[in-house]
């Protein structure tokens, strides 16, 4: 789950030991669990990884890092580590933040909790900050971090200047709302929802004003009005981009497989 620092010199991501299982009777169908996870930052220029004990604790699962627009804060999710898979439905992720100094590559001395999962009995996943720095959006579900298959998952909005957190009732449905992305001007959102048939995620667009008020979401229009009734694939991670993506998938894959493309840990 990578997040680029606004300078382009760092990328934060999680390192995970992940397993998957399938339910036979549970309406959530698919479960994905982390047996372990930590958050690290890769220094692109020095080709080194840096982290903090607050981001890589043996007694917690840390995941979903995302930088603030000014690069001074790293948001992430953290849950108490429990026995997996036995207690998979008892994993509750809180929304946290920690300071980051790009000049010294150092972290703050403590992590702040914006949403306390222990107190609320819910679980946060995929936090994303608006480019104007006003808001942070995240899905909230009963447990775990794989909200894309949790039917109770709804989108919530945190007002970062007031610490107010509220559900986005105009966006949420009776099925999954999950993966989301902000437009570069912070006035539009795209998110995934299974509201049409409960099986496949479709991309929905919605306008959001400077006060966090949203309009009515609408599914990404297609030339064929029956397109979504026949298209048997999911739009899982929709992302806004400013221009055409020039790199081809095969080029990226070939580059990643080349010998010598490795990184080393820095203590």
PDB file of C-alpha atoms in Angstrom:
ATOM      1  CA  UNK A   1       0.000   0.000   0.000  1.00  0.00           C
ATOM      2  CA  UNK A   2       2.438   2.691  -1.218  1.00  0.00           C
ATOM      3  CA  UNK A   3       2.203   6.432  -0.666  1.00  0.00           C
ATOM      4  CA  UNK A   4       4.624   8.907  -2.263  1.00  0.00           C
ATOM      5  CA  UNK A   5       6.034  11.812  -0.297  1.00  0.00           C
ATOM      6  CA  UNK A   6       5.227  15.130  -2.060  1.00  0.00           C
ATOM      7  CA  UNK A   7       8.964  15.683  -2.650  1.00  0.00           C
ATOM      8  CA  UNK A   8       9.143  12.471  -4.657  1.00  0.00           C
ATOM      9  CA  UNK A   9      12.176  11.423  -2.607  1.00  0.00           C
ATOM     10  CA  UNK A  10      10.388   8.934  -0.337  1.00  0.00           C
ATOM     11  CA  UNK A  11       7.711   6.293  -0.627  1.00  0.00           C
ATOM     12  CA  UNK A  12       5.984   4.810   2.414  1.00  0.00           C
ATOM     13  CA  UNK A  13       4.596   1.297   2.248  1.00  0.00           C
ATOM     14  CA  UNK A  14       3.741  -1.693   4.423  1.00  0.00           C
ATOM     15  CA  UNK A  15       5.515  -5.046   4.552  1.00  0.00           C
ATOM     16  CA  UNK A  16       2.996  -7.814   5.232  1.00  0.00           C
ATOM     17  CA  UNK A  17       2.692 -11.525   5.828  1.00  0.00           C
ATOM     18  CA  UNK A  18      -0.747 -12.001   4.284  1.00  0.00           C
ATOM     19  CA  UNK A  19      -3.045 -15.001   3.991  1.00  0.00           C
ATOM     20  CA  UNK A  20      -6.465 -15.486   2.423  1.00  0.00           C
ATOM     21  CA  UNK A  21      -9.425 -17.701   3.244  1.00  0.00           C
ATOM     22  CA  UNK A  22     -12.921 -18.194   1.861  1.00  0.00           C
ATOM     23  CA  UNK A  23     -16.087 -18.374   3.940  1.00  0.00           C
ATOM     24  CA  UNK A  24     -18.695 -21.027   3.200  1.00  0.00           C
ATOM     25  CA  UNK A  25     -21.664 -19.326   4.884  1.00  0.00           C
ATOM     26  CA  UNK A  26     -20.547 -15.840   5.935  1.00  0.00           C
ATOM     27  CA  UNK A  27     -21.986 -13.100   3.660  1.00  0.00           C
ATOM     28  CA  UNK A  28     -18.535 -11.459   3.489  1.00  0.00           C
ATOM     29  CA  UNK A  29     -17.329 -14.393   1.316  1.00  0.00           C
ATOM     30  CA  UNK A  30     -13.581 -13.613   1.312  1.00  0.00           C
ATOM     31  CA  UNK A  31     -11.251 -12.877   4.218  1.00  0.00           C
ATOM     32  CA  UNK A  32      -7.716 -11.501   3.951  1.00  0.00           C
ATOM     33  CA  UNK A  33      -5.606 -11.313   7.112  1.00  0.00           C
ATOM     34  CA  UNK A  34      -2.163 -10.051   8.032  1.00  0.00           C
ATOM     35  CA  UNK A  35      -0.211 -12.399  10.272  1.00  0.00           C
ATOM     36  CA  UNK A  36       2.306  -9.567  10.637  1.00  0.00           C
ATOM     37  CA  UNK A  37       2.734  -6.092   9.142  1.00  0.00           C
ATOM     38  CA  UNK A  38       4.983  -3.043   9.570  1.00  0.00           C
ATOM     39  CA  UNK A  39       5.262   0.375   7.933  1.00  0.00           C
ATOM     40  CA  UNK A  40       8.539   1.555   6.411  1.00  0.00           C
ATOM     41  CA  UNK A  41       9.754   4.442   4.244  1.00  0.00           C
ATOM     42  CA  UNK A  42      12.080   3.966   1.282  1.00  0.00           C
ATOM     43  CA  UNK A  43      14.588   6.742   0.531  1.00  0.00           C
ATOM     44  CA  UNK A  44      14.685   6.810  -3.274  1.00  0.00           C
ATOM     45  CA  UNK A  45      17.979   8.713  -3.567  1.00  0.00           C
ATOM     46  CA  UNK A  46      19.957   6.795  -0.934  1.00  0.00           C
ATOM     47  CA  UNK A  47      18.230   3.486  -1.696  1.00  0.00           C
ATOM     48  CA  UNK A  48      17.680   2.814   1.983  1.00  0.00           C
ATOM     49  CA  UNK A  49      14.703   1.957   4.175  1.00  0.00           C
ATOM     50  CA  UNK A  50      14.002   3.828   7.415  1.00  0.00           C
ATOM     51  CA  UNK A  51      11.356   3.139  10.029  1.00  0.00           C
ATOM     52  CA  UNK A  52      10.503   3.656  13.690  1.00  0.00           C
ATOM     53  CA  UNK A  53       9.571   1.313  16.558  1.00  0.00           C
ATOM     54  CA  UNK A  54       6.214   3.115  16.517  1.00  0.00           C
ATOM     55  CA  UNK A  55       5.670   1.816  12.968  1.00  0.00           C
ATOM     56  CA  UNK A  56       7.149  -1.655  13.339  1.00  0.00           C
ATOM     57  CA  UNK A  57       6.122  -2.982  16.732  1.00  0.00           C
ATOM     58  CA  UNK A  58       6.027  -6.728  17.414  1.00  0.00           C
ATOM     59  CA  UNK A  59       2.851  -6.219  19.446  1.00  0.00           C
ATOM     60  CA  UNK A  60       0.881  -4.412  16.730  1.00  0.00           C
ATOM     61  CA  UNK A  61      -0.132  -4.667  13.092  1.00  0.00           C
ATOM     62  CA  UNK A  62       0.727  -1.432  11.229  1.00  0.00           C
ATOM     63  CA  UNK A  63      -0.423  -0.855   7.664  1.00  0.00           C
ATOM     64  CA  UNK A  64      -1.946   1.592   5.116  1.00  0.00           C
ATOM     65  CA  UNK A  65       0.539   4.507   5.332  1.00  0.00           C
ATOM     66  CA  UNK A  66      -0.332   7.753   3.575  1.00  0.00           C
ATOM     67  CA  UNK A  67       1.489  11.104   3.621  1.00  0.00           C
ATOM     68  CA  UNK A  68      -0.137  14.455   4.271  1.00  0.00           C
ATOM     69  CA  UNK A  69       0.089  16.930   1.355  1.00  0.00           C
ATOM     70  CA  UNK A  70       2.914  18.871   3.074  1.00  0.00           C
ATOM     71  CA  UNK A  71       4.829  15.647   3.788  1.00  0.00           C
ATOM     72  CA  UNK A  72       5.203  16.406   7.502  1.00  0.00           C
ATOM     73  CA  UNK A  73       2.723  13.809   8.733  1.00  0.00           C
ATOM     74  CA  UNK A  74       2.377  10.121   8.008  1.00  0.00           C
ATOM     75  CA  UNK A  75      -1.062   8.625   8.645  1.00  0.00           C
ATOM     76  CA  UNK A  76      -1.401   4.881   9.130  1.00  0.00           C
ATOM     77  CA  UNK A  77      -3.583   2.184  10.688  1.00  0.00           C
ATOM     78  CA  UNK A  78      -2.577   0.164  13.745  1.00  0.00           C
ATOM     79  CA  UNK A  79      -4.181  -2.794  15.512  1.00  0.00           C
ATOM     80  CA  UNK A  80      -3.191  -4.893  18.501  1.00  0.00           C
ATOM     81  CA  UNK A  81      -1.645  -8.121  17.248  1.00  0.00           C
ATOM     82  CA  UNK A  82      -3.768 -11.185  18.012  1.00  0.00           C
ATOM     83  CA  UNK A  83      -3.630 -14.852  17.101  1.00  0.00           C
ATOM     84  CA  UNK A  84      -4.387 -15.253  13.396  1.00  0.00           C
ATOM     85  CA  UNK A  85      -6.469 -16.838  11.925  1.00  0.00           C
ATOM     86  CA  UNK A  86      -8.258 -17.853  15.154  1.00  0.00           C
ATOM     87  CA  UNK A  87      -9.136 -14.296  16.181  1.00  0.00           C
ATOM     88  CA  UNK A  88      -9.321 -12.691  12.722  1.00  0.00           C
ATOM     89  CA  UNK A  89     -12.646 -11.021  13.545  1.00  0.00           C
ATOM     90  CA  UNK A  90     -11.194  -9.368  16.667  1.00  0.00           C
ATOM     91  CA  UNK A  91      -8.632  -7.282  14.770  1.00  0.00           C
ATOM     92  CA  UNK A  92      -9.597  -3.599  15.052  1.00  0.00           C
ATOM     93  CA  UNK A  93      -7.462  -0.966  13.307  1.00  0.00           C
ATOM     94  CA  UNK A  94      -7.188   2.542  14.744  1.00  0.00           C
ATOM     95  CA  UNK A  95      -6.371   5.587  12.626  1.00  0.00           C
ATOM     96  CA  UNK A  96      -3.032   7.048  13.736  1.00  0.00           C
ATOM     97  CA  UNK A  97      -0.485   9.658  12.688  1.00  0.00           C
ATOM     98  CA  UNK A  98       3.175  10.390  13.308  1.00  0.00           C
ATOM     99  CA  UNK A  99       5.417  13.292  12.373  1.00  0.00           C
ATOM    100  CA  UNK A 100       8.054  12.908   9.646  1.00  0.00           C
ATOM    101  CA  UNK A 101      11.031  15.188   8.939  1.00  0.00           C
ATOM    102  CA  UNK A 102      12.207  14.678   5.362  1.00  0.00           C
ATOM    103  CA  UNK A 103      15.480  16.566   5.917  1.00  0.00           C
ATOM    104  CA  UNK A 104      16.637  14.314   8.763  1.00  0.00           C
ATOM    105  CA  UNK A 105      14.563  11.249   7.784  1.00  0.00           C
ATOM    106  CA  UNK A 106      13.355  11.105  11.379  1.00  0.00           C
ATOM    107  CA  UNK A 107       9.978  10.418  12.965  1.00  0.00           C
ATOM    108  CA  UNK A 108       8.091  11.988  15.838  1.00  0.00           C
ATOM    109  CA  UNK A 109       8.539  10.671  19.367  1.00  0.00           C
ATOM    110  CA  UNK A 110       4.923   9.526  19.662  1.00  0.00           C
ATOM    111  CA  UNK A 111       2.018   8.424  17.490  1.00  0.00           C
ATOM    112  CA  UNK A 112      -1.310  10.207  17.830  1.00  0.00           C
ATOM    113  CA  UNK A 113      -4.639   8.362  17.579  1.00  0.00           C
ATOM    114  CA  UNK A 114      -7.321  10.092  15.501  1.00  0.00           C
ATOM    115  CA  UNK A 115      -9.858   7.259  15.694  1.00  0.00           C
ATOM    116  CA  UNK A 116      -9.657   4.785  18.573  1.00  0.00           C
ATOM    117  CA  UNK A 117     -10.761   1.333  17.401  1.00  0.00           C
ATOM    118  CA  UNK A 118     -10.666  -0.148  20.898  1.00  0.00           C
ATOM    119  CA  UNK A 119     -13.185   2.412  22.124  1.00  0.00           C
ATOM    120  CA  UNK A 120     -15.431   2.348  19.051  1.00  0.00           C
ATOM    121  CA  UNK A 121     -15.308  -1.391  18.345  1.00  0.00           C
ATOM    122  CA  UNK A 122     -14.804  -0.757  14.620  1.00  0.00           C
ATOM    123  CA  UNK A 123     -11.883  -0.972  12.210  1.00  0.00           C
ATOM    124  CA  UNK A 124     -10.342   1.617   9.849  1.00  0.00           C
ATOM    125  CA  UNK A 125      -8.754   0.876   6.476  1.00  0.00           C
ATOM    126  CA  UNK A 126      -7.257   2.748   3.475  1.00  0.00           C
ATOM    127  CA  UNK A 127      -7.030   6.322   4.841  1.00  0.00           C
ATOM    128  CA  UNK A 128      -6.527   8.923   2.101  1.00  0.00           C
ATOM    129  CA  UNK A 129      -5.920  12.659   2.655  1.00  0.00           C
ATOM    130  CA  UNK A 130      -7.406  15.296   0.360  1.00  0.00           C
ATOM    131  CA  UNK A 131      -4.755  17.276  -1.570  1.00  0.00           C
ATOM    132  CA  UNK A 132      -5.868  20.522   0.124  1.00  0.00           C
ATOM    133  CA  UNK A 133      -5.140  18.942   3.538  1.00  0.00           C
ATOM    134  CA  UNK A 134      -8.638  19.547   4.911  1.00  0.00           C
ATOM    135  CA  UNK A 135     -10.076  16.046   4.981  1.00  0.00           C
ATOM    136  CA  UNK A 136      -9.164  12.412   5.425  1.00  0.00           C
ATOM    137  CA  UNK A 137     -11.465   9.691   4.108  1.00  0.00           C
ATOM    138  CA  UNK A 138     -11.519   6.048   5.152  1.00  0.00           C
ATOM    139  CA  UNK A 139     -13.781   2.965   5.089  1.00  0.00           C
ATOM    140  CA  UNK A 140     -15.022   1.772   8.474  1.00  0.00           C
ATOM    141  CA  UNK A 141     -16.130  -1.818   9.085  1.00  0.00           C
ATOM    142  CA  UNK A 142     -16.634  -4.223  11.985  1.00  0.00           C
ATOM    143  CA  UNK A 143     -13.143  -5.736  11.929  1.00  0.00           C
ATOM    144  CA  UNK A 144      -9.999  -6.377   9.925  1.00  0.00           C
ATOM    145  CA  UNK A 145      -8.491  -4.498   7.001  1.00  0.00           C
ATOM    146  CA  UNK A 146      -9.977  -6.114   3.899  1.00  0.00           C
ATOM    147  CA  UNK A 147     -13.020  -3.868   3.728  1.00  0.00           C
ATOM    148  CA  UNK A 148     -13.464  -4.474  -0.005  1.00  0.00           C
ATOM    149  CA  UNK A 149     -15.333  -7.700   0.928  1.00  0.00           C
ATOM    150  CA  UNK A 150     -17.030  -6.463   4.122  1.00  0.00           C
ATOM    151  CA  UNK A 151     -20.672  -5.697   3.405  1.00  0.00           C
ATOM    152  CA  UNK A 152     -20.919  -3.336   6.383  1.00  0.00           C
ATOM    153  CA  UNK A 153     -18.024  -1.166   5.139  1.00  0.00           C
ATOM    154  CA  UNK A 154     -19.024   2.506   4.821  1.00  0.00           C
ATOM    155  CA  UNK A 155     -17.039   5.624   3.973  1.00  0.00           C
ATOM    156  CA  UNK A 156     -16.283   8.146   6.735  1.00  0.00           C
ATOM    157  CA  UNK A 157     -14.810  11.636   6.563  1.00  0.00           C
ATOM    158  CA  UNK A 158     -12.473  13.195   9.121  1.00  0.00           C
ATOM    159  CA  UNK A 159     -12.193  16.999   9.217  1.00  0.00           C
ATOM    160  CA  UNK A 160      -8.505  17.360  10.052  1.00  0.00           C
ATOM    161  CA  UNK A 161      -8.778  20.936  11.345  1.00  0.00           C
ATOM    162  CA  UNK A 162     -11.616  20.156  13.795  1.00  0.00           C
ATOM    163  CA  UNK A 163     -11.044  16.410  14.443  1.00  0.00           C
ATOM    164  CA  UNK A 164     -14.702  15.811  13.620  1.00  0.00           C
ATOM    165  CA  UNK A 165     -15.431  12.376  12.085  1.00  0.00           C
ATOM    166  CA  UNK A 166     -18.759  11.540  10.444  1.00  0.00           C
ATOM    167  CA  UNK A 167     -20.243   8.948   8.066  1.00  0.00           C
ATOM    168  CA  UNK A 168     -20.785  10.025   4.472  1.00  0.00           C
ATOM    169  CA  UNK A 169     -24.431   9.002   4.423  1.00  0.00           C
ATOM    170  CA  UNK A 170     -25.026  10.333   0.910  1.00  0.00           C
ATOM    171  CA  UNK A 171     -22.359   7.941  -0.440  1.00  0.00           C
ATOM    172  CA  UNK A 172     -23.028   4.814   1.589  1.00  0.00           C
ATOM    173  CA  UNK A 173     -25.341   1.953   0.635  1.00  0.00           C
ATOM    174  CA  UNK A 174     -26.379  -1.436   2.018  1.00  0.00           C
ATOM    175  CA  UNK A 175     -23.318  -3.058   0.475  1.00  0.00           C
ATOM    176  CA  UNK A 176     -19.569  -2.466   0.273  1.00  0.00           C
ATOM    177  CA  UNK A 177     -18.068   1.016  -0.106  1.00  0.00           C
ATOM    178  CA  UNK A 178     -14.292   0.901  -0.157  1.00  0.00           C
ATOM    179  CA  UNK A 179     -11.199   1.931  -2.183  1.00  0.00           C
ATOM    180  CA  UNK A 180     -11.343   5.664  -2.866  1.00  0.00           C
ATOM    181  CA  UNK A 181      -9.250   8.420  -4.437  1.00  0.00           C
ATOM    182  CA  UNK A 182      -9.279  12.231  -4.394  1.00  0.00           C
ATOM    183  CA  UNK A 183      -9.036  14.438  -7.464  1.00  0.00           C
ATOM    184  CA  UNK A 184      -6.083  16.852  -7.514  1.00  0.00           C
ATOM    185  CA  UNK A 185      -8.333  19.842  -6.684  1.00  0.00           C
ATOM    186  CA  UNK A 186     -10.014  17.992  -3.754  1.00  0.00           C
ATOM    187  CA  UNK A 187     -13.476  18.560  -5.242  1.00  0.00           C
ATOM    188  CA  UNK A 188     -14.163  15.075  -6.625  1.00  0.00           C
ATOM    189  CA  UNK A 189     -13.992  11.547  -5.283  1.00  0.00           C
ATOM    190  CA  UNK A 190     -14.005   8.151  -6.935  1.00  0.00           C
ATOM    191  CA  UNK A 191     -14.762   5.053  -4.864  1.00  0.00           C
ATOM    192  CA  UNK A 192     -15.648   1.373  -5.312  1.00  0.00           C
ATOM    193  CA  UNK A 193     -19.057  -0.021  -4.407  1.00  0.00           C
ATOM    194  CA  UNK A 194     -20.845  -3.363  -4.753  1.00  0.00           C
ATOM    195  CA  UNK A 195     -24.299  -1.759  -4.495  1.00  0.00           C
ATOM    196  CA  UNK A 196     -25.473  -2.914  -7.932  1.00  0.00           C
ATOM    197  CA  UNK A 197     -25.356  -6.686  -7.417  1.00  0.00           C
ATOM    198  CA  UNK A 198     -23.281  -7.395  -4.297  1.00  0.00           C
ATOM    199  CA  UNK A 199     -20.707  -9.234  -6.411  1.00  0.00           C
ATOM    200  CA  UNK A 200     -18.611  -6.807  -8.439  1.00  0.00           C
ATOM    201  CA  UNK A 201     -17.180  -3.438  -7.435  1.00  0.00           C
ATOM    202  CA  UNK A 202     -18.037  -0.540  -9.756  1.00  0.00           C
ATOM    203  CA  UNK A 203     -16.444   2.936  -9.784  1.00  0.00           C
ATOM    204  CA  UNK A 204     -18.649   5.758  -8.491  1.00  0.00           C
ATOM    205  CA  UNK A 205     -17.953   9.480  -8.833  1.00  0.00           C
ATOM    206  CA  UNK A 206     -19.198  12.197  -6.498  1.00  0.00           C
ATOM    207  CA  UNK A 207     -18.611  15.919  -5.993  1.00  0.00           C
ATOM    208  CA  UNK A 208     -17.502  17.219  -2.587  1.00  0.00           C
ATOM    209  CA  UNK A 209     -17.374  20.912  -1.699  1.00  0.00           C
ATOM    210  CA  UNK A 210     -14.860  22.825   0.421  1.00  0.00           C
ATOM    211  CA  UNK A 211     -16.946  22.146   3.564  1.00  0.00           C
ATOM    212  CA  UNK A 212     -17.077  18.389   3.046  1.00  0.00           C
ATOM    213  CA  UNK A 213     -20.646  18.279   1.752  1.00  0.00           C
ATOM    214  CA  UNK A 214     -21.129  15.693  -0.982  1.00  0.00           C
ATOM    215  CA  UNK A 215     -23.523  15.482  -3.883  1.00  0.00           C
ATOM    216  CA  UNK A 216     -25.214  12.324  -5.156  1.00  0.00           C
ATOM    217  CA  UNK A 217     -22.783   9.630  -6.363  1.00  0.00           C
ATOM    218  CA  UNK A 218     -23.173   8.171  -9.848  1.00  0.00           C
ATOM    219  CA  UNK A 219     -21.587   5.142 -11.476  1.00  0.00           C
ATOM    220  CA  UNK A 220     -18.913   5.838 -14.088  1.00  0.00           C
ATOM    221  CA  UNK A 221     -20.927   6.277 -17.325  1.00  0.00           C
ATOM    222  CA  UNK A 222     -20.469   3.796 -20.149  1.00  0.00           C
ATOM    223  CA  UNK A 223     -21.480   4.054 -23.802  1.00  0.00           C
ATOM    224  CA  UNK A 224     -23.575   0.891 -23.439  1.00  0.00           C
ATOM    225  CA  UNK A 225     -26.253   1.357 -20.730  1.00  0.00           C
ATOM    226  CA  UNK A 226     -26.228  -2.422 -20.084  1.00  0.00           C
ATOM    227  CA  UNK A 227     -22.437  -2.567 -19.706  1.00  0.00           C
ATOM    228  CA  UNK A 228     -22.374  -3.261 -15.951  1.00  0.00           C
ATOM    229  CA  UNK A 229     -24.975  -6.052 -16.169  1.00  0.00           C
ATOM    230  CA  UNK A 230     -22.628  -8.066 -18.418  1.00  0.00           C
ATOM    231  CA  UNK A 231     -19.133  -6.994 -17.268  1.00  0.00           C
ATOM    232  CA  UNK A 232     -17.882  -9.708 -14.891  1.00  0.00           C
ATOM    233  CA  UNK A 233     -14.821  -7.931 -13.503  1.00  0.00           C
ATOM    234  CA  UNK A 234     -14.296  -5.611 -10.539  1.00  0.00           C
ATOM    235  CA  UNK A 235     -12.925  -2.072 -10.449  1.00  0.00           C
ATOM    236  CA  UNK A 236     -10.985  -2.483  -7.222  1.00  0.00           C
ATOM    237  CA  UNK A 237      -8.616   0.483  -6.855  1.00  0.00           C
ATOM    238  CA  UNK A 238      -9.781   3.471  -8.928  1.00  0.00           C
ATOM    239  CA  UNK A 239      -7.297   6.356  -9.034  1.00  0.00           C
ATOM    240  CA  UNK A 240      -7.466   9.857 -10.493  1.00  0.00           C
ATOM    241  CA  UNK A 241      -4.441  10.820 -12.599  1.00  0.00           C
ATOM    242  CA  UNK A 242      -3.644  14.100 -14.359  1.00  0.00           C
ATOM    243  CA  UNK A 243      -2.227  12.651 -17.551  1.00  0.00           C
ATOM    244  CA  UNK A 244      -1.791   9.491 -19.568  1.00  0.00           C
ATOM    245  CA  UNK A 245       0.207   6.686 -17.964  1.00  0.00           C
ATOM    246  CA  UNK A 246       3.015   6.069 -20.447  1.00  0.00           C
ATOM    247  CA  UNK A 247       4.722   3.032 -18.900  1.00  0.00           C
ATOM    248  CA  UNK A 248       3.388  -0.341 -20.029  1.00  0.00           C
ATOM    249  CA  UNK A 249       2.592  -3.102 -17.555  1.00  0.00           C
ATOM    250  CA  UNK A 250       5.136  -5.481 -19.099  1.00  0.00           C
ATOM    251  CA  UNK A 251       7.888  -2.853 -18.874  1.00  0.00           C
ATOM    252  CA  UNK A 252       7.229  -2.313 -15.181  1.00  0.00           C
ATOM    253  CA  UNK A 253       7.169  -6.071 -14.499  1.00  0.00           C
ATOM    254  CA  UNK A 254      10.400  -6.686 -16.447  1.00  0.00           C
ATOM    255  CA  UNK A 255      12.178  -3.895 -14.562  1.00  0.00           C
ATOM    256  CA  UNK A 256      11.100  -5.298 -11.202  1.00  0.00           C
ATOM    257  CA  UNK A 257      12.439  -8.755 -12.117  1.00  0.00           C
ATOM    258  CA  UNK A 258      15.909  -7.581 -13.141  1.00  0.00           C
ATOM    259  CA  UNK A 259      18.760  -8.810 -10.896  1.00  0.00           C
ATOM    260  CA  UNK A 260      20.214  -6.154  -8.615  1.00  0.00           C
ATOM    261  CA  UNK A 261      16.982  -4.242  -8.068  1.00  0.00           C
ATOM    262  CA  UNK A 262      17.164  -4.686  -4.323  1.00  0.00           C
ATOM    263  CA  UNK A 263      17.015  -2.444  -1.276  1.00  0.00           C
ATOM    264  CA  UNK A 264      18.790  -2.766   2.053  1.00  0.00           C
ATOM    265  CA  UNK A 265      17.587  -2.065   5.573  1.00  0.00           C
ATOM    266  CA  UNK A 266      19.086   0.790   7.590  1.00  0.00           C
ATOM    267  CA  UNK A 267      18.882   0.477  11.370  1.00  0.00           C
TER     268      UNK A 267
END
